[in-house]
Amino acid sequence: MCLWIVKSNFIPGQENSIEMVLIDEKGSKIHATVRRHLIHMFKGVLIEGEAYTLSTFSVVEAYGLCRPTRHPCRLFFHSTTLLERVECPLIKKNGLSLMDIGKINSHTCDSNYLVDLIGVMSGISSLNEFTKNGERVKMIVIELSDPRGDCHVVLFGGIVDYLIQMMRTLQGGLPVVVVQFAKIRFFRGRVLLQNIQDVTKLWLNPAVEDAVLYGRRLNKMRGGPTTHVPLIGPGRKPSLGDEFLHLYPKKTIADLKFTLEDGPFIVSAVIDGLVEGEDWWFPSCRCSKRLIPNAGFYYCRSCSKHVFHVVPRFCVKVHVTDGIEDAMFVLSDDAMCYLIRTKCSVLVSSYKGMNRVNPPDVLKQLEGLKLLFKVVTVSSLNPIYKGCFKVARVCVDAGIIKSFSNGGIYHTPEQLVYKSGIAEIDEPFILGNQHIEHGDIFMKRSLNAAFENAAWQEDQSYHKRSGDY
């Protein structure tokens, strides 16, 4: 019912495994895996949506941080595993195991089990982008509601394009959304759902029995052509030009050293070289937090556990100068990936045996490069930034750098605050003909009332049928 390929984080283009969720005629599901050395045997033979008889395989205890089923076991294919494609109309291919939002919101930490959810889309954010490992990643947040409450679903990557495409086909009204294989995350005191790349599935108003019944219950509330999905959250992320030319104060390095303010500043400077004797990468957890050595292993304070899957991340200290004064800047993982277009894990795996103090030649080639730096000054920074300035983002665009140098005036965050207006949002399928703030037209109590009314009508219909029989 679901098939995806897991690619290596360290070796570009390498495929590590084929992962599957298998379902039988009883609706039971189990996770199955084809290891890397057997991919050539089964890739192209296994097709999502097709039924097979399967024999000669291993059964082990289920494990992992993203378990697509709650089955206690997991299957592994062998070179002797036999497959035969068959027809089996009794198997339900979608295999939904729906969890209500109330149960999802009761979590107090991340869950290793992926969940399925159905709800009405009661809100959507504007489209945003961010840089991860040197690549631009799209992000959008949707809010789903059911009789037990509401929950935000954070979507990254290719599934965002699919959502936008599906939203353009809507004829009005609030769509019923089905999300399958989403991960429960506990972030900043609240529960969120997050998609897993190539695993999570999403449908809008699908012809699935559960979704059809759900839609019928709310048909009166959803049917109005003027009911649009409200916009939630902050507006679209400012462009690179806005961020480096208009939103934050300009500072020279001398000004930066004597400022008492906390906050982002934009500095124009040239990289004079790397700081010798300093680590250029650090081991991190999947949650992006720095790991600390503990009893021969790595320990994550954020996750409160020992970690065996280490992710290398950049943390490069450089000398910079603006021609008058100099300083030390610390370039983050995102900033470095943007500059050299290479993941830290790729560099670390390419230079096996190289310690963290001796940087590769590609980092030394940054010397002499003129950049705009978005520097964040905070009075209570991490000790690793002592005597240095933390760089949140860099700009190498020659046109923006030239405009910065020709400006000559100072902007402060209080004088120019970026707010996305209707002209800056290119999702008319979301907003209709007006800019709808969260709760401005579509009130939460309207949706709650609709759920209660639909439940009451269903209850009355049930008693009426019971009386007839």
Coordinates of C-alpha atoms in Angstrom, one line a residue, residues 4-466:
W4 CA 9.5 4.5 -1.0
I5 CA 13.3 4.5 -1.4
V6 CA 15.6 5.7 1.3
K7 CA 18.6 7.6 0.0
S8 CA 22.0 8.1 1.7
N9 CA 22.7 11.3 3.6
F10 CA 26.4 10.9 3.1
I11 CA 26.9 9.6 -0.5
P12 CA 24.9 11.5 -3.2
G13 CA 22.8 9.3 -5.4
Q14 CA 23.3 6.1 -3.3
E15 CA 20.1 4.2 -2.4
N16 CA 20.2 2.6 1.0
S17 CA 17.0 0.6 1.1
I18 CA 13.5 0.0 -0.3
E19 CA 10.8 0.4 2.4
M20 CA 7.2 -0.8 2.2
V21 CA 4.0 -1.1 4.1
L22 CA 2.2 -4.3 3.4
I23 CA -1.5 -4.9 4.0
D24 CA -3.5 -8.1 3.8
E25 CA -7.2 -8.9 3.3
K26 CA -7.8 -8.6 7.1
G27 CA -6.5 -5.0 7.1
S28 CA -3.4 -5.9 9.1
K29 CA -0.3 -3.9 8.2
I30 CA 3.4 -4.6 8.6
H31 CA 6.6 -2.8 7.7
A32 CA 9.0 -4.5 5.2
T33 CA 12.5 -3.7 4.0
V34 CA 14.8 -4.5 1.1
R35 CA 18.4 -3.8 2.1
R36 CA 20.9 -2.0 -0.2
H37 CA 22.6 -5.0 -1.6
L38 CA 19.3 -6.5 -2.8
I39 CA 17.8 -3.3 -4.3
H40 CA 18.8 -4.4 -7.8
M41 CA 16.8 -7.6 -7.5
F42 CA 13.5 -6.1 -6.3
K43 CA 13.5 -2.5 -7.7
G44 CA 11.0 -2.4 -10.5
V45 CA 9.5 -5.8 -9.5
L46 CA 7.7 -4.4 -6.4
I47 CA 5.0 -1.9 -7.5
E48 CA 2.9 0.1 -5.1
G49 CA -0.8 -0.9 -5.3
E50 CA -0.1 -4.4 -6.5
A51 CA -0.8 -7.6 -4.5
Y52 CA 1.8 -10.4 -4.1
T53 CA 2.3 -13.7 -2.4
L54 CA 5.5 -13.5 -0.4
S55 CA 7.6 -16.3 1.1
T56 CA 11.1 -16.9 2.5
F57 CA 11.9 -13.8 4.5
S58 CA 13.1 -12.8 8.0
V59 CA 10.9 -11.5 10.8
V60 CA 12.5 -9.3 13.4
E61 CA 11.3 -7.0 16.1
A62 CA 10.2 -3.6 14.8
Y63 CA 12.4 -0.6 15.5
G64 CA 13.1 3.0 14.2
L65 CA 12.1 6.6 14.8
C66 CA 9.5 6.6 12.0
R67 CA 7.4 3.4 12.2
P68 CA 4.6 3.4 9.6
T69 CA 2.7 0.6 11.5
R70 CA 2.1 -0.5 15.0
H71 CA 2.9 -4.1 14.2
P72 CA 5.5 -5.4 16.7
C73 CA 7.4 -7.1 13.9
R74 CA 9.2 -6.1 10.7
L75 CA 10.0 -8.1 7.6
F76 CA 13.3 -8.3 5.7
F77 CA 13.7 -9.6 2.2
H78 CA 16.5 -12.1 1.2
S79 CA 18.0 -13.0 -2.1
T80 CA 15.9 -16.2 -1.9
T81 CA 12.6 -14.4 -1.2
L82 CA 9.9 -15.4 -3.6
L83 CA 7.3 -13.0 -5.0
E84 CA 4.3 -13.8 -7.2
R85 CA 1.9 -11.1 -8.3
V86 CA -1.8 -12.0 -7.7
E87 CA -5.3 -10.4 -7.9
C88 CA -6.9 -9.9 -4.5
P89 CA -9.9 -7.5 -4.6
L90 CA -10.6 -8.1 -0.9
I91 CA -7.6 -6.0 0.1
K92 CA -8.4 -2.4 0.9
K93 CA -5.5 -0.5 -0.7
N94 CA -5.7 2.7 1.3
G95 CA -5.6 0.9 4.7
L96 CA -6.4 4.0 6.8
S97 CA -6.0 3.7 10.6
L98 CA -7.5 7.1 11.6
M99 CA -6.7 8.8 14.9
D100 CA -8.8 11.6 16.2
I101 CA -7.2 15.0 16.9
G102 CA -7.9 14.8 20.6
K103 CA -5.7 11.7 20.9
I104 CA -3.0 13.3 18.8
N105 CA -3.0 16.5 21.0
S106 CA -2.7 14.4 24.2
H107 CA 1.0 13.6 23.3
T108 CA 3.7 15.3 25.3
C109 CA 6.7 14.2 23.2
D110 CA 7.6 13.0 19.7
S111 CA 6.1 9.7 18.7
N112 CA 7.9 7.0 16.7
Y113 CA 4.7 5.8 15.2
L114 CA 3.3 7.5 12.1
V115 CA -0.4 8.3 12.2
D116 CA -3.4 8.8 9.9
L117 CA -5.8 11.8 10.3
I118 CA -8.9 13.1 8.7
G119 CA -10.3 16.6 9.3
V120 CA -11.7 19.8 7.7
M121 CA -9.1 22.3 6.5
S122 CA -9.9 25.2 8.8
G123 CA -6.8 27.2 8.0
I124 CA -3.7 27.5 5.8
S125 CA -0.5 29.5 5.9
S126 CA 1.1 31.4 3.1
L127 CA 3.8 29.6 1.2
N128 CA 7.3 30.0 2.7
E129 CA 10.8 28.9 1.8
F130 CA 13.9 28.2 3.8
T131 CA 17.4 27.0 3.1
K132 CA 18.4 23.5 4.2
N133 CA 21.7 21.9 3.3
G134 CA 22.2 24.6 0.6
E135 CA 18.8 23.8 -1.1
R136 CA 15.6 25.9 -1.0
V137 CA 12.8 24.0 0.6
K138 CA 9.1 25.0 0.4
M139 CA 7.0 24.9 3.5
I140 CA 3.3 25.4 4.2
V141 CA 1.1 24.8 7.3
I142 CA -2.5 23.6 7.3
E143 CA -4.8 23.5 10.2
L144 CA -7.2 20.5 10.4
S145 CA -10.2 20.3 12.7
D146 CA -12.5 17.6 13.9
P147 CA -15.0 17.3 16.8
R148 CA -12.1 16.9 19.2
G149 CA -10.2 20.0 18.4
D150 CA -7.7 21.2 15.8
C151 CA -4.1 20.4 14.9
H152 CA -1.4 22.0 12.7
V153 CA 0.2 19.9 9.9
V154 CA 3.6 21.2 8.7
L155 CA 4.3 20.2 5.1
F156 CA 7.8 20.3 3.5
G157 CA 9.1 19.6 0.1
G158 CA 7.3 18.1 -2.9
I159 CA 4.0 17.5 -1.1
V160 CA 3.6 21.3 -0.9
D161 CA 3.4 21.6 -4.7
Y162 CA 0.9 18.8 -4.8
L163 CA -1.2 20.6 -2.1
I164 CA -1.2 23.8 -4.1
Q165 CA -2.2 22.0 -7.3
M166 CA -5.1 20.3 -5.5
M167 CA -6.2 23.6 -3.9
R168 CA -6.6 25.1 -7.3
T169 CA -9.1 22.5 -8.3
L170 CA -11.5 23.3 -5.4
Q171 CA -14.9 24.8 -6.2
G172 CA -15.3 26.6 -2.8
G173 CA -16.0 25.4 0.7
L174 CA -13.7 23.9 3.2
P175 CA -12.1 20.7 2.0
V176 CA -12.0 17.4 3.8
V177 CA -8.3 16.4 4.1
V178 CA -6.9 12.9 4.7
V179 CA -3.2 12.7 5.9
Q180 CA -1.6 9.3 6.0
F181 CA 1.8 8.4 7.6
A182 CA 2.5 11.7 9.4
K183 CA 4.9 12.1 12.3
I184 CA 3.7 13.5 15.6
R185 CA 6.2 16.2 16.8
F186 CA 6.1 18.1 20.1
F187 CA 7.5 21.5 19.4
R188 CA 7.7 24.5 21.7
G189 CA 5.0 23.2 24.0
R190 CA 2.5 22.2 21.3
V191 CA 1.7 19.1 19.2
L192 CA 2.2 19.3 15.5
L193 CA 2.1 16.8 12.6
Q194 CA 4.9 16.7 10.1
N195 CA 5.2 15.0 6.7
I196 CA 8.0 12.5 6.0
Q197 CA 9.5 12.9 2.6
D198 CA 8.3 10.3 0.1
V199 CA 6.3 8.5 2.8
T200 CA 3.4 10.8 3.9
K201 CA 0.3 10.9 1.6
L202 CA -2.3 13.6 1.4
W203 CA -5.7 13.8 -0.3
L204 CA -8.3 16.5 -0.6
N205 CA -12.0 15.4 -0.7
P206 CA -11.0 11.9 -1.7
A207 CA -13.5 9.3 -2.8
V208 CA -12.7 7.2 0.3
E209 CA -15.6 6.0 2.4
D210 CA -14.5 7.7 5.6
A211 CA -13.9 11.0 3.9
V212 CA -17.2 10.8 2.0
L213 CA -19.2 10.2 5.2
Y214 CA -17.2 13.0 6.9
G215 CA -18.1 15.4 4.0
R216 CA -21.7 14.5 4.2
R217 CA -21.9 15.4 7.9
L218 CA -20.6 18.9 7.2
N219 CA -22.2 19.4 3.8
K220 CA -24.3 22.4 4.8
M221 CA -21.4 24.3 6.4
R222 CA -18.9 23.4 3.6
G223 CA -21.2 24.1 0.6
G224 CA -21.2 27.9 0.6
P225 CA -19.2 29.3 -2.3
T226 CA -18.1 32.2 -0.2
T227 CA -16.4 30.0 2.4
H228 CA -12.7 30.2 1.8
V229 CA -9.9 28.6 3.8
P230 CA -8.7 31.3 6.2
L231 CA -5.0 32.4 6.2
I232 CA -3.2 31.6 9.4
G233 CA 0.2 32.4 10.8
P234 CA 2.7 35.1 9.7
G235 CA 2.9 36.3 6.1
R236 CA 5.3 35.2 3.5
K237 CA 9.1 35.2 4.3
P238 CA 10.7 38.4 3.0
S239 CA 12.9 38.2 -0.1
L240 CA 16.6 38.1 0.1
G241 CA 16.7 41.8 -1.1
D242 CA 14.3 42.9 1.5
E243 CA 16.0 41.1 4.3
F244 CA 19.5 42.5 3.5
L245 CA 18.5 46.0 2.4
H246 CA 15.4 47.1 4.3
L247 CA 14.5 45.1 7.3
Y248 CA 17.5 45.4 9.7
P249 CA 20.0 48.1 10.7
K250 CA 23.3 48.4 8.8
K251 CA 26.5 48.2 10.9
T252 CA 30.2 48.4 10.4
I253 CA 32.3 45.9 12.3
A254 CA 33.4 48.7 14.6
D255 CA 29.8 49.6 15.3
L256 CA 29.0 45.9 15.9
K257 CA 31.6 45.6 18.6
F258 CA 30.3 48.4 20.6
T259 CA 26.6 48.0 20.2
L260 CA 24.5 47.2 23.3
E261 CA 21.4 46.1 21.3
D262 CA 20.3 42.6 20.8
G263 CA 19.0 41.6 17.4
P264 CA 20.0 41.1 13.8
F265 CA 22.3 43.5 12.0
I266 CA 23.6 43.5 8.4
V267 CA 27.3 43.8 7.9
S268 CA 29.3 44.0 4.7
A269 CA 32.7 42.4 5.0
V270 CA 35.3 40.2 3.2
I271 CA 36.4 36.8 4.5
D272 CA 40.1 37.1 5.4
G273 CA 40.6 33.4 6.2
L274 CA 39.6 30.6 8.5
V275 CA 40.4 30.7 12.2
E276 CA 43.2 28.2 12.8
G277 CA 42.9 25.4 15.4
E278 CA 39.0 25.6 15.5
D279 CA 36.6 22.8 14.7
W280 CA 34.8 23.3 11.3
W281 CA 32.0 20.8 12.0
F282 CA 30.3 19.3 15.0
P283 CA 28.2 16.1 15.6
S284 CA 24.5 16.7 15.9
C285 CA 21.3 14.8 16.6
R286 CA 18.4 14.5 14.2
C287 CA 16.8 17.3 16.2
S288 CA 19.8 19.5 15.0
K289 CA 21.1 20.0 18.5
R290 CA 24.8 19.6 19.3
L291 CA 25.8 16.2 20.8
I292 CA 28.1 15.9 23.8
P293 CA 30.4 12.9 24.4
N294 CA 29.2 10.7 27.3
A295 CA 30.5 7.3 28.4
G296 CA 32.0 6.6 25.0
F297 CA 28.8 7.6 23.2
Y298 CA 27.1 10.8 22.1
Y299 CA 24.3 12.2 24.3
C300 CA 21.6 14.7 23.2
R301 CA 20.4 17.0 26.0
S302 CA 17.4 18.1 24.0
C303 CA 16.1 14.5 23.4
S304 CA 17.5 13.3 26.8
K305 CA 19.0 10.1 25.3
H306 CA 22.1 8.6 23.8
V307 CA 22.3 9.0 20.0
F308 CA 23.9 6.5 17.6
H309 CA 23.0 8.2 14.3
V310 CA 25.2 11.2 14.2
V311 CA 24.6 14.0 11.6
P312 CA 27.7 16.3 10.9
R313 CA 26.9 20.0 10.7
F314 CA 29.0 23.0 9.8
C315 CA 30.2 25.5 12.4
V316 CA 33.0 27.4 10.7
K317 CA 34.9 30.3 12.3
V318 CA 36.3 32.9 9.9
H319 CA 38.2 36.2 10.1
V320 CA 36.4 39.0 8.4
T321 CA 37.3 42.6 7.7
D322 CA 35.5 45.7 6.2
G323 CA 38.8 47.4 5.5
I324 CA 38.9 49.3 8.8
E325 CA 38.1 46.8 11.5
D326 CA 38.2 43.0 11.7
A327 CA 36.3 40.4 13.7
M328 CA 35.5 36.6 14.0
F329 CA 32.2 35.4 12.6
V330 CA 30.8 31.9 13.1
L331 CA 29.0 30.5 9.9
S332 CA 26.1 28.2 10.6
D333 CA 25.3 25.0 8.8
D334 CA 22.7 26.6 6.5
A335 CA 25.0 29.5 5.7
M336 CA 27.9 27.2 4.7
C337 CA 25.7 24.9 2.6
Y338 CA 24.4 28.0 0.8
L339 CA 28.0 29.2 0.1
I340 CA 29.6 25.9 -1.1
R341 CA 26.5 24.0 -2.2
T342 CA 27.6 20.9 -0.4
K343 CA 26.3 19.1 2.7
C344 CA 28.6 18.8 5.6
S345 CA 28.0 15.0 5.7
V346 CA 29.3 14.7 2.1
L347 CA 32.5 16.5 3.0
V348 CA 33.1 14.5 6.2
S349 CA 32.5 11.2 4.3
S350 CA 34.8 12.3 1.4
Y351 CA 37.7 13.0 3.8
K352 CA 37.7 9.9 5.9
G353 CA 40.1 10.0 8.7
M354 CA 40.3 13.8 8.7
N355 CA 39.8 15.3 12.1
R356 CA 37.5 18.3 12.8
V357 CA 40.4 20.8 13.1
N358 CA 41.8 20.5 9.6
P359 CA 39.4 21.9 7.1
P360 CA 39.1 20.7 3.5
D361 CA 40.4 22.9 0.6
V362 CA 36.9 23.9 -0.4
L363 CA 36.5 25.9 2.8
K364 CA 39.9 27.6 2.4
Q365 CA 38.7 28.9 -1.0
L366 CA 36.2 31.2 0.8
E367 CA 39.1 33.5 1.5
G368 CA 38.7 36.9 -0.3
L369 CA 35.0 36.5 -0.8
K370 CA 32.9 39.6 -0.2
L371 CA 29.5 39.0 1.4
L372 CA 26.7 40.5 3.3
F373 CA 26.3 38.9 6.7
K374 CA 23.1 38.8 8.8
V375 CA 24.7 38.9 12.3
V376 CA 22.7 38.1 15.4
T377 CA 23.9 39.6 18.6
V378 CA 22.4 38.1 21.8
S379 CA 23.8 38.9 25.3
S380 CA 23.3 35.3 26.5
L381 CA 24.7 33.3 23.5
N382 CA 26.1 29.8 23.6
P383 CA 29.8 29.7 24.9
I384 CA 31.0 28.6 21.5
Y385 CA 30.3 32.1 20.3
K386 CA 32.4 33.9 22.9
G387 CA 34.5 36.5 21.3
C388 CA 32.7 35.9 18.0
F389 CA 29.5 36.9 16.2
K390 CA 26.9 34.4 15.1
V391 CA 25.9 34.6 11.4
A392 CA 22.3 33.6 10.7
R393 CA 22.4 34.1 6.9
V394 CA 24.7 35.3 4.1
C395 CA 24.1 37.0 0.7
V396 CA 26.4 36.6 -2.3
D397 CA 24.1 38.4 -4.8
A398 CA 26.3 41.0 -6.5
G399 CA 23.3 43.3 -7.2
I400 CA 22.2 43.3 -3.5
I401 CA 25.8 43.9 -2.3
K402 CA 26.1 46.8 -4.7
S403 CA 22.8 48.3 -3.5
F404 CA 23.9 47.9 0.1
S405 CA 27.2 49.7 -0.5
N406 CA 25.4 52.6 -2.4
G407 CA 22.6 53.0 0.2
G408 CA 24.3 54.9 3.0
I409 CA 21.2 55.2 5.2
Y410 CA 20.3 53.2 8.3
H411 CA 17.1 51.3 8.7
T412 CA 15.8 50.0 12.0
P413 CA 13.4 47.1 12.5
E414 CA 11.0 49.5 14.2
Q415 CA 10.8 51.8 11.3
L416 CA 10.3 49.2 8.6
V417 CA 8.4 46.0 9.5
Y418 CA 7.7 43.5 6.8
K419 CA 4.0 42.5 6.5
S420 CA 2.8 40.5 3.5
G421 CA -0.1 42.2 1.7
I422 CA -2.6 40.9 -0.8
A423 CA -0.4 41.9 -3.7
E424 CA 2.5 39.8 -2.4
I425 CA 0.5 36.6 -2.0
D426 CA 0.1 34.6 -5.2
E427 CA -2.3 32.0 -3.8
P428 CA -5.8 33.3 -5.0
F429 CA -7.2 29.9 -4.5
I430 CA -6.7 30.3 -0.8
L431 CA -7.9 33.8 -0.2
G432 CA -10.6 34.2 -2.9
N433 CA -11.1 37.9 -3.5
Q434 CA -10.1 39.2 -0.1
H435 CA -7.4 38.9 2.6
I436 CA -8.9 36.8 5.4
E437 CA -7.1 36.8 8.7
H438 CA -7.4 33.8 10.9
G439 CA -10.8 34.1 12.7
D440 CA -11.8 37.3 10.9
I441 CA -14.7 35.8 8.9
F442 CA -14.6 32.1 9.6
M443 CA -14.9 31.8 13.4
K444 CA -13.9 28.6 15.2
R445 CA -17.2 28.5 17.0
S446 CA -18.9 28.1 13.6
L447 CA -17.0 25.0 12.9
N448 CA -17.6 23.6 16.4
A449 CA -21.3 24.3 16.0
A450 CA -21.3 22.5 12.7
F451 CA -19.7 19.5 14.2
E452 CA -22.2 19.5 17.1
N453 CA -25.2 20.0 14.8
A454 CA -24.0 17.2 12.5
A455 CA -23.5 14.8 15.4
W456 CA -27.0 15.7 16.8
Q457 CA -28.6 15.1 13.3
E458 CA -26.8 11.8 13.0
D459 CA -28.0 10.7 16.5
Q460 CA -31.6 11.6 15.7
S461 CA -31.4 9.7 12.4
Y462 CA -30.1 6.7 14.3
H463 CA -32.9 6.7 16.8
K464 CA -35.4 7.1 14.0
R465 CA -34.1 4.1 12.2
S466 CA -34.0 2.1 15.4

